[in-house]
Coordinates of C-alpha atoms in Angstrom, one line a residue:
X75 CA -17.9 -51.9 31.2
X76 CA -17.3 -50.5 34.5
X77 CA -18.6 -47.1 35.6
X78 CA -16.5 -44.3 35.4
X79 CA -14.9 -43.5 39.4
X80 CA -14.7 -39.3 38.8
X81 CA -14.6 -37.2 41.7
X82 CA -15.8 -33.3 41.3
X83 CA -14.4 -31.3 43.9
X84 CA -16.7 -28.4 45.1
X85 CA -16.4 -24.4 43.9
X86 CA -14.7 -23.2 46.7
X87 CA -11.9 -25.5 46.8
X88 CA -11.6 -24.9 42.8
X89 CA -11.6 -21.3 43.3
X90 CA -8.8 -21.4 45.9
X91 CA -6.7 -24.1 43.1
X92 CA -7.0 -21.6 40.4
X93 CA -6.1 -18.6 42.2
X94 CA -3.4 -19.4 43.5
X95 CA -1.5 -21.5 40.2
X96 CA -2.4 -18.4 38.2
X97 CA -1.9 -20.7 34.7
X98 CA -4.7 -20.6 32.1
X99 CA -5.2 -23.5 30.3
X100 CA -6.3 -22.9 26.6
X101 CA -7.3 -26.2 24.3
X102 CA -6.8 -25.5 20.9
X103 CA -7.8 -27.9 18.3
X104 CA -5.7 -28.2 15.5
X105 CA -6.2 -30.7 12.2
X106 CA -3.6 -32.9 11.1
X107 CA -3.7 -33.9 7.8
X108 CA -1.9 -37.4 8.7
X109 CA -2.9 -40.4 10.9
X110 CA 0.5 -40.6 12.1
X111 CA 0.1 -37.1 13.7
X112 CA -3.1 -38.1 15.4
X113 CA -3.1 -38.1 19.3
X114 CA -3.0 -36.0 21.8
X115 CA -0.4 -33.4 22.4
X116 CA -0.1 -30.9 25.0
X117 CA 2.4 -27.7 24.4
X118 CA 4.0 -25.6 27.8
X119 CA 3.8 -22.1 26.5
X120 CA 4.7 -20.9 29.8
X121 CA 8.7 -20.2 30.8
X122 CA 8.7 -23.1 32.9
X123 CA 9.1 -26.3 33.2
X124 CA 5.9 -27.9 33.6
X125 CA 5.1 -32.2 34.4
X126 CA 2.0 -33.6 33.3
X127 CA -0.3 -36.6 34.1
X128 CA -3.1 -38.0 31.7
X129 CA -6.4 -39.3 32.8
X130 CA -8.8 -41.3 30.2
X131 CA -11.9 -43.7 30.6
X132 CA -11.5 -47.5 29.6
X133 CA -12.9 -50.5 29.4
X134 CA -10.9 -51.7 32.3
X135 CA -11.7 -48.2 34.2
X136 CA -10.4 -44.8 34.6
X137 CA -6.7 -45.1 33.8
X138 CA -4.4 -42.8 35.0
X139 CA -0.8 -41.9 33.6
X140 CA 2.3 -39.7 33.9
X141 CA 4.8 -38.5 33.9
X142 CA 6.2 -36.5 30.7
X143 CA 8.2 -33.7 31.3
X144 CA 7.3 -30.7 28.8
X145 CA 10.5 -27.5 28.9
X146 CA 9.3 -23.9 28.5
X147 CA 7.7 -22.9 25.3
X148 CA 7.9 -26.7 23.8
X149 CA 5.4 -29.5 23.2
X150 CA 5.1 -33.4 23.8
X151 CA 2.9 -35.5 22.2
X152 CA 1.0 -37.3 25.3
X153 CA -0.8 -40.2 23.1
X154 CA 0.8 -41.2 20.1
X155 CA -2.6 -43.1 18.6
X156 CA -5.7 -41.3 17.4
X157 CA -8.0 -40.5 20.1
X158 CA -11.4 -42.4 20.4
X159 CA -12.2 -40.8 23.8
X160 CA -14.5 -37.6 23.9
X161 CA -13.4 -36.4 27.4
X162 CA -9.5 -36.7 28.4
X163 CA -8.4 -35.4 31.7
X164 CA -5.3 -33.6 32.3
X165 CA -3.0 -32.8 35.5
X166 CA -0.3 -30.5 35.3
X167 CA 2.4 -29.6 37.9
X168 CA 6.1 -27.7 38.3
X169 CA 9.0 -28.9 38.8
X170 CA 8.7 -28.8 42.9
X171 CA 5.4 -31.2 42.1
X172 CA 3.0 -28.2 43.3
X173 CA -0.2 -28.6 41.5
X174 CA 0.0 -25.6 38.9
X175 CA -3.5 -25.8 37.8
X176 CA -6.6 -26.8 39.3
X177 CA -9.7 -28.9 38.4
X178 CA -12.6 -30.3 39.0
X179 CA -12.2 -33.8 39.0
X180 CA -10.2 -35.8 41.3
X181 CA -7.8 -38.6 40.5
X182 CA -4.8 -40.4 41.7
X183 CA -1.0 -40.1 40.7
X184 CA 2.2 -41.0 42.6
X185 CA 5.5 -38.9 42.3
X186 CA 7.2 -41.4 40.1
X187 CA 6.4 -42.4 36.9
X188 CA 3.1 -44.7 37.0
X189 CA -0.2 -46.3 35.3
X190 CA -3.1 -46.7 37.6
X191 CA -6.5 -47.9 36.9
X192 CA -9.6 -46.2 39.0
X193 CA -9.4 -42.9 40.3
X194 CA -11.0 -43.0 43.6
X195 CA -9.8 -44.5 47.2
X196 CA -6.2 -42.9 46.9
X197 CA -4.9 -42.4 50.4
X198 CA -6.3 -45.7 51.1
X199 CA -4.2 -47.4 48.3
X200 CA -0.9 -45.3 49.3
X201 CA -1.3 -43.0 46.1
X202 CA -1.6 -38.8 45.7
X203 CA -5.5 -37.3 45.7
X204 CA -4.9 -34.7 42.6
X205 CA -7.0 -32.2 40.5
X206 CA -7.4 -33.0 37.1
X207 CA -9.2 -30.4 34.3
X208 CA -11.2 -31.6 31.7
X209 CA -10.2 -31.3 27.6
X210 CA -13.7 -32.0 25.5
X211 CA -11.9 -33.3 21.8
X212 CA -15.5 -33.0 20.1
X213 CA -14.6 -36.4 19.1
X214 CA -11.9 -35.5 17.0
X215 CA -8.7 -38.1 16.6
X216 CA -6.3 -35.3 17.5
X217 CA -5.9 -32.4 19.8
X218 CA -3.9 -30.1 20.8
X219 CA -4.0 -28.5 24.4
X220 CA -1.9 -25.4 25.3
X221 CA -0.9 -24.4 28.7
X222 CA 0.2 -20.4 29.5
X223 CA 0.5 -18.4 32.7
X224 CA -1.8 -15.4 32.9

């Protein structure tokens, strides 16, 4: 199994990402009675439209993934299976593809829709350095992550 390839980014440049999105991110966990609702689902309870990119460890590496396109005050469920990952990392951005809430860990994306393996070397690879926050699912096979403006 290869290494995870996570970058942090330092305080000051998270400091200046969170200030100026101005979206909390609240994870709430939420049991499921059924296997077939298992996965992981993320909910824009916010008034806008809101694209977001996944980010999970693999055997194969740190896999990258988006897009899914979430409206205002509605949910998509991200992974369909149940989760056997304790640490998921998301990315979220508007409809302009501004970065609407920063992180602490660094992986790549590109504009269009995409599955990328390893998260570090972007620019040298032709893809989009972006800030992904971490979800801790506590090792439960379901989750439910909420995103809302302050």
């Amino acid at each position: 199994m290869r290494a995870p390839l996570l970058k942090k980014r330092n305080k000051d440049q998270r400091t200046r990402r969170n200030t100026t999105a101005g979206i909390l991110a609240v994870c709430a966990f939420l049991a499921f009675p059924s296997v077939a609702e298992a996965g992981l689902r993320v909910c824009n309870g916010s008034v806008d439209l809101v694209n977001v990119a996944i980010g999970y460890e693999t055997d194969e590496g740190v896999r990258t993934e988006g897009w899914w396109t979430i409206t205002s005050n509605a949910c998509s469920q991200i992974l369909q299976e149940a989760l056997t990952s304790r640490r998921y990392y998301l990315h979220v951005a508007d409809g302009f593809s501004e970065s609407r809430l920063g992180g602490d860990i660094t992986l790549c994306i590109r504009e269009e829709k995409f599955v990328l393996y390893d998260g570090d070397q972007c620019w040298q690879r032709g893809l989009i350095e972006a800030d992904f926050f971490q979800i801790e699912t506590e090792g439960a096979q379901d989750w439910t992550v909420l995103l809302s403006y302050d």
